[in-house]
mmCIF file of C-alpha atoms in Angstrom:
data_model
loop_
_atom_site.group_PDB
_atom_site.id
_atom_site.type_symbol
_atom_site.label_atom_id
_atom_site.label_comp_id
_atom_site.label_asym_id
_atom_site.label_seq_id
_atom_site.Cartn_x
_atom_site.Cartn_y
_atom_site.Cartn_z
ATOM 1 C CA UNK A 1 0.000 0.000 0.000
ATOM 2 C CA UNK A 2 3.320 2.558 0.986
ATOM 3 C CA UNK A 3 4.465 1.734 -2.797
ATOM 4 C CA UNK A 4 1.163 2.621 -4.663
ATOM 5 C CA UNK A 5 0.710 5.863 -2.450
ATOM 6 C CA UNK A 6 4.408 6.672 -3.420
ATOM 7 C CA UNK A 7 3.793 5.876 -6.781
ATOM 8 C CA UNK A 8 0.212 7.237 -7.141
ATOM 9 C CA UNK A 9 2.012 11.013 -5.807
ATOM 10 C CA UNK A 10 4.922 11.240 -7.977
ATOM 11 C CA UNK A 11 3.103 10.372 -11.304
ATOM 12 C CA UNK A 12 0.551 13.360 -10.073
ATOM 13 C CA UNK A 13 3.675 15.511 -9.532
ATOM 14 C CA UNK A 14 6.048 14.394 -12.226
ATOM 15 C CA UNK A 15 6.338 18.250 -13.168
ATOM 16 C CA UNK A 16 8.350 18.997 -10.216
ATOM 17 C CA UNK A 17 9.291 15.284 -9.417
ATOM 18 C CA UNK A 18 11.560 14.065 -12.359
ATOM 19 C CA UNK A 19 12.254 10.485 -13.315
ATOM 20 C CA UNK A 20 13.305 10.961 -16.863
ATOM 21 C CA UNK A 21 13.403 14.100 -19.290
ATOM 22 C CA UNK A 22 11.782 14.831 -22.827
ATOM 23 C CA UNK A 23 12.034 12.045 -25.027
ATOM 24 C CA UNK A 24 13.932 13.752 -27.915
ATOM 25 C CA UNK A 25 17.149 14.403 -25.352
ATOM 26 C CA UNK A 26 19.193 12.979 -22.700
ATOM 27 C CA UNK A 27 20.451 14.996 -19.531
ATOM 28 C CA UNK A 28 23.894 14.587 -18.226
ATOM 29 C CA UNK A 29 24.175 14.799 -14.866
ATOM 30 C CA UNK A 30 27.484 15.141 -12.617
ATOM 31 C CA UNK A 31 26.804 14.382 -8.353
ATOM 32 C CA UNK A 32 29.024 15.075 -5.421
ATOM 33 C CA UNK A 33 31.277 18.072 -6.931
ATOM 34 C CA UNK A 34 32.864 20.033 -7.626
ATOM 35 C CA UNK A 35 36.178 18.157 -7.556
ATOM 36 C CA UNK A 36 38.846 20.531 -7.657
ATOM 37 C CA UNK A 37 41.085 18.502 -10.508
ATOM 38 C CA UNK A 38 38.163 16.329 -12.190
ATOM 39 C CA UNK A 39 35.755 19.095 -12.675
ATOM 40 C CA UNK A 40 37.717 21.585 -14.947
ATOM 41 C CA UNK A 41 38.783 18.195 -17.127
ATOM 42 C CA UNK A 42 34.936 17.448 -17.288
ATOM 43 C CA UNK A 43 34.057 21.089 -18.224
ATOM 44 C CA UNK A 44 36.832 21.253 -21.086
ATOM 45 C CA UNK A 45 35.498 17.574 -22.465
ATOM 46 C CA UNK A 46 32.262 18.909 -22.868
ATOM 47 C CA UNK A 47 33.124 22.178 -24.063
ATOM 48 C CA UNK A 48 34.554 19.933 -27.244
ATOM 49 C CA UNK A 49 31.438 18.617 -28.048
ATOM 50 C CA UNK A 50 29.268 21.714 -27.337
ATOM 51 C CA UNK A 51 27.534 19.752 -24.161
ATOM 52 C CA UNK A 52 25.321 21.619 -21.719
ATOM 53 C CA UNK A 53 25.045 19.438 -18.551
ATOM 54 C CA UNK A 54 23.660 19.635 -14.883
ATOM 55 C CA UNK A 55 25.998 19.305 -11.874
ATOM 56 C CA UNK A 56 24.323 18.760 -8.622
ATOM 57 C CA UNK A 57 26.690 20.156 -6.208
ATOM 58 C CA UNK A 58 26.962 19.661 -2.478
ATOM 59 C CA UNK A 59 27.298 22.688 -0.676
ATOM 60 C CA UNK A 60 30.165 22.053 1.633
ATOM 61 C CA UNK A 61 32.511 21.309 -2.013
ATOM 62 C CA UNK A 62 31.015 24.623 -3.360
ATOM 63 C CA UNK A 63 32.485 26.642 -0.766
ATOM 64 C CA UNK A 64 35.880 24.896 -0.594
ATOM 65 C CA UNK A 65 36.020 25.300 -4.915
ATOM 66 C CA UNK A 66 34.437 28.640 -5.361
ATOM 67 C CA UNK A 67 36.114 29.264 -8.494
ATOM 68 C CA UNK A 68 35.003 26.119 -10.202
ATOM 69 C CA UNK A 69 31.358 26.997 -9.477
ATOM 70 C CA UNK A 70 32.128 30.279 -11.435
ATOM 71 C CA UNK A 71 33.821 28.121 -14.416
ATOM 72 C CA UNK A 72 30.975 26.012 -14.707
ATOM 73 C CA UNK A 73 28.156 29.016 -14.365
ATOM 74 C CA UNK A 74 30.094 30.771 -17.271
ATOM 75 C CA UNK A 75 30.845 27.717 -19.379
ATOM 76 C CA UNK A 76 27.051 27.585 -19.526
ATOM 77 C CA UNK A 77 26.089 24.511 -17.219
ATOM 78 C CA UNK A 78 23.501 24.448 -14.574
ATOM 79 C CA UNK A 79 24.317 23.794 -10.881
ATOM 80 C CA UNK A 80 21.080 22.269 -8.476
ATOM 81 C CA UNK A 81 21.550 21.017 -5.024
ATOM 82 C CA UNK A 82 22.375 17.991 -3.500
ATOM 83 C CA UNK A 83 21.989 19.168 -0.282
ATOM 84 C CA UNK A 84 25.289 20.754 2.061
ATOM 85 C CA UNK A 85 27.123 17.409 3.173
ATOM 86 C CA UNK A 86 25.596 14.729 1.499
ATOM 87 C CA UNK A 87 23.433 13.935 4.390
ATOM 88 C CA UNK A 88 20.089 11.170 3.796
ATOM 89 C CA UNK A 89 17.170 12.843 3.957
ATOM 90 C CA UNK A 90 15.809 9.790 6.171
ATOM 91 C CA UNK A 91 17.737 11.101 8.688
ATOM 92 C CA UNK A 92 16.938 14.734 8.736
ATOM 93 C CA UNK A 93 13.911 16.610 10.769
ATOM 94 C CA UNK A 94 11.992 18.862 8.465
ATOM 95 C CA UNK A 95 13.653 21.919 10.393
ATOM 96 C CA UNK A 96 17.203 20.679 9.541
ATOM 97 C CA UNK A 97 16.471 20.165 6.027
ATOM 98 C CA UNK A 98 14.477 23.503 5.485
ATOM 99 C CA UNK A 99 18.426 25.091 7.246
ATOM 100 C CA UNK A 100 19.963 22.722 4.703
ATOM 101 C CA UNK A 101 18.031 24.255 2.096
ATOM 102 C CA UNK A 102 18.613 27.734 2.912
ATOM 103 C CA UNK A 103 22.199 27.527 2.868
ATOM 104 C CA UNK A 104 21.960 26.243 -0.482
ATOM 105 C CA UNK A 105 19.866 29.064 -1.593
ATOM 106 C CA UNK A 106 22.448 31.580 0.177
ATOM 107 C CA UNK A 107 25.427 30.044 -1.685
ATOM 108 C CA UNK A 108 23.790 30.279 -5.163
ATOM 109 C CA UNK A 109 22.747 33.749 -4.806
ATOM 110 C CA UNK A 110 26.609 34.687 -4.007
ATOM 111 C CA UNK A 111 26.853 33.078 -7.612
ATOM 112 C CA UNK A 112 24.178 34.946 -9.214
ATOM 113 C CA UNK A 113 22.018 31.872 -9.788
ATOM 114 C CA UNK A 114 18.575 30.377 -8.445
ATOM 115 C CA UNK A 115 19.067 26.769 -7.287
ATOM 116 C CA UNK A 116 15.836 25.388 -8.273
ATOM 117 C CA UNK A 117 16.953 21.794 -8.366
ATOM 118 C CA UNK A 118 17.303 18.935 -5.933
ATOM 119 C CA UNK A 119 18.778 15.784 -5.901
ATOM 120 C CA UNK A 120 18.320 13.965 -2.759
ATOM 121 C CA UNK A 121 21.713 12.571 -1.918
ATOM 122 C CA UNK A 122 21.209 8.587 -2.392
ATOM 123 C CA UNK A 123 17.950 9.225 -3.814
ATOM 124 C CA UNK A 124 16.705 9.105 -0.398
ATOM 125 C CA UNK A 125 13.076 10.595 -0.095
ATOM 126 C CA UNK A 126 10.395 10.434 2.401
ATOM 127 C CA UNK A 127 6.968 12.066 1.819
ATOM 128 C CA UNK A 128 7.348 14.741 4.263
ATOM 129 C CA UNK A 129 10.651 15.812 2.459
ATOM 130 C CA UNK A 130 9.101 15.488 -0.508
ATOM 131 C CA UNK A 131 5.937 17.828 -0.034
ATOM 132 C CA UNK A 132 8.222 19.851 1.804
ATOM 133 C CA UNK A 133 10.534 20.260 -1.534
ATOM 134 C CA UNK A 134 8.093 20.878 -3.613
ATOM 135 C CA UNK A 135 6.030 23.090 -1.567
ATOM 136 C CA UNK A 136 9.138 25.197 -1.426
ATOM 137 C CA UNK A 137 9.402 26.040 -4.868
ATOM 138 C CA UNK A 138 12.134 23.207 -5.509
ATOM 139 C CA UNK A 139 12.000 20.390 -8.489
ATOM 140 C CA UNK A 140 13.377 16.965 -7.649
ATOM 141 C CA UNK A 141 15.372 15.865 -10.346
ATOM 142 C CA UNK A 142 16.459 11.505 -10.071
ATOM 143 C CA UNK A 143 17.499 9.332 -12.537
ATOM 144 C CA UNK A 144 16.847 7.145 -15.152
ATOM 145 C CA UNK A 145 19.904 5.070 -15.935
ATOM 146 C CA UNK A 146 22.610 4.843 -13.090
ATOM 147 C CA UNK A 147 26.236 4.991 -15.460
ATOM 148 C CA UNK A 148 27.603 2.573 -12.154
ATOM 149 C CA UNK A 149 30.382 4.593 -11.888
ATOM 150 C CA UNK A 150 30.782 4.465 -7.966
ATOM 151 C CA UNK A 151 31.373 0.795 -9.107
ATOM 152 C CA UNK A 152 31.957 -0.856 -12.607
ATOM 153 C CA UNK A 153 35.266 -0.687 -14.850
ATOM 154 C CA UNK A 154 35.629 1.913 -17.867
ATOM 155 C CA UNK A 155 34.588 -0.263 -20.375
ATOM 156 C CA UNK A 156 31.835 -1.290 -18.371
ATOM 157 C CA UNK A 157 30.508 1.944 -17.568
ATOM 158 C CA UNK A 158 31.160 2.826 -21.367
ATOM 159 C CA UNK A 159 28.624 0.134 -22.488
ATOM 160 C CA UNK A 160 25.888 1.078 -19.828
ATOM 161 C CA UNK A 161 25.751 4.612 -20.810
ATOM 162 C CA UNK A 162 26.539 3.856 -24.717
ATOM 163 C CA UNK A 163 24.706 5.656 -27.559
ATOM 164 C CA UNK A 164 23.051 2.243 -28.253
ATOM 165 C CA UNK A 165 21.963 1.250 -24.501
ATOM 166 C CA UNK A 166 20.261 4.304 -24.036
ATOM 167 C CA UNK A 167 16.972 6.201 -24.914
ATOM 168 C CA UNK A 168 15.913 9.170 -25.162
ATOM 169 C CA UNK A 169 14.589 10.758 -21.768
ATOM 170 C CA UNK A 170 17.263 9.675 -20.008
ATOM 171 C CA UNK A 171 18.557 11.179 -17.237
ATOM 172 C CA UNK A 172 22.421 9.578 -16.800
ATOM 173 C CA UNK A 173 24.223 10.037 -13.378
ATOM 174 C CA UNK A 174 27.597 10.191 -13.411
ATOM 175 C CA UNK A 175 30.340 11.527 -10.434
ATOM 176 C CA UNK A 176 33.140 14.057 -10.977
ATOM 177 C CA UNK A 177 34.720 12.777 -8.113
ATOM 178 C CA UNK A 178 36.331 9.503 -9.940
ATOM 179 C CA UNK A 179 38.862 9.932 -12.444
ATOM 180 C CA UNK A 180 37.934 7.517 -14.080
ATOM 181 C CA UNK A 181 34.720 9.554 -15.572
ATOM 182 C CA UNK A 182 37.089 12.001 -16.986
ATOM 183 C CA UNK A 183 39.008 9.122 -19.325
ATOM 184 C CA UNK A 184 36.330 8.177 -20.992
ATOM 185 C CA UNK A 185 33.900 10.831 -21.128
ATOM 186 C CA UNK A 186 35.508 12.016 -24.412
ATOM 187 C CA UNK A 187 34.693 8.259 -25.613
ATOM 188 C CA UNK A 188 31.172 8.359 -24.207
ATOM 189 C CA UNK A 189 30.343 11.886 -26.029
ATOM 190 C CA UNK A 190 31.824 11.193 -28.976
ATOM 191 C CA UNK A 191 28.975 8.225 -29.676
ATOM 192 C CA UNK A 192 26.281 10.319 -28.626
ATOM 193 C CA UNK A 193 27.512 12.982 -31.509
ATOM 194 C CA UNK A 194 27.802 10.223 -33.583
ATOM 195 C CA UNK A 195 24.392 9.177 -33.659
ATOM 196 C CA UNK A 196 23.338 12.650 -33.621
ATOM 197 C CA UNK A 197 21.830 12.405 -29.700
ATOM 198 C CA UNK A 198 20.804 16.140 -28.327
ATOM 199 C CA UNK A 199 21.674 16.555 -24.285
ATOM 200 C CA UNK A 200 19.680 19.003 -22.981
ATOM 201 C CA UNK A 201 19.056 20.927 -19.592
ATOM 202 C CA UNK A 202 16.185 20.828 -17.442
ATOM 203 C CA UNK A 203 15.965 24.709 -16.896
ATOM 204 C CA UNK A 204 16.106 27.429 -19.076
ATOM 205 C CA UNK A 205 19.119 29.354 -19.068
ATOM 206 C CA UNK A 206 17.154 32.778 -18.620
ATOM 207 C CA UNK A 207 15.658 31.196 -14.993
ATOM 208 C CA UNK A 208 18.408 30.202 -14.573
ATOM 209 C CA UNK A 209 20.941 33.330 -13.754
ATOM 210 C CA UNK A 210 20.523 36.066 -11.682
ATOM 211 C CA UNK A 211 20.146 39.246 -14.138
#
């Protein structure tokens, strides 16, 4: 009965709860960043193909690597939230998470962006976070296909995320934090070009920025 009520409210709220994207694009997403070496590597890879991408950042990286959350604003990525210290939301009171929030908002704004999106750290969710989120003007943005990167080889990961494994919609988690991402990510992006794939971004870039 818990599983149909969970089910039953996120189909009703898919716009602000997402699961996958529009089915003519894929969306890139980077957790657990910045990384002060890995980041800047991802951000030049992607500048090669012309790839706009999401990073959900945690808030206690942003404010050691202030400068790479300026590189990726201007290099025309999106940042959301995923949360300040990676904490589950299982284990937060509604009061802690509405400070976690807030400091989000706080370090975004010194930015010049709106952090809009969430991504619960472990995809951890429980309805009273969730009503809370979304209640506060926040979209929850998951995944689709998991690239196993916390986990799997290169080639591996290369074939779970490949041009030919994937569909459109998708919503692909990756992790700047292993060095591994950066090695093949040129490998990765070059199939999607090759079979003409668009990766898109859940926001628009106007709502985006501060202006």
């Amino acid at each position: 009965m818990r599983n149909i009520l969970k089910w039953l409210i996120f189909t009703i709220y898919k716009p602000v709860f997402k699961r996958s994207g529009e089915s003519d694009s894929i969306y890139i997403t980077f957790d657990d960043g910045p990384h002060p070496e890995n980041t800047p590597l991802i951000i030049n890879i992607l500048e090669k193909y012309q790839t706009k991408v999401t990073f959900f950042m945690t808030g206690i990286e942003m404010e050691k690597y202030p400068n790479i959350v300026d590189e990726v604003i201007k290099s025309g990525h999106q940042i959301g939230y995923h949360s300040y210290n990676h904490s589950s939301l299982k284990k937060l009171t509604l009061k802690s998470l509405a400070c976690d929030l807030k400091k989000g908002k706080a370090i975004a704004a010194r930015h010049g962006f709106l952090m809009s999106l969430y991504r619960p750290p472990f995809g951890d969710l429980t309805i009273l976070s969730f009503f809370y989120l979304i209640t506060s003007g926040w979209k929850i943005i998951m995944w689709s296909k998991d690239s196993r990167d916390s986990y799997d080889s290169p080639e591996l990961i290369k074939h779970t995320v490949s041009a030919r494994t994937i569909k459109g919609g998708e919503i692909l988690l990756f992790h700047d934090d292993y060095k591994k991402i950066v090695n093949i990510l040129n490998d990765i992006l070059l199939g999607y070009q090759q079979e003409n794939i668009k990766c898109s971004l859940f926001v628009d870039q106007k709502l985006f920025l501060l202006q």
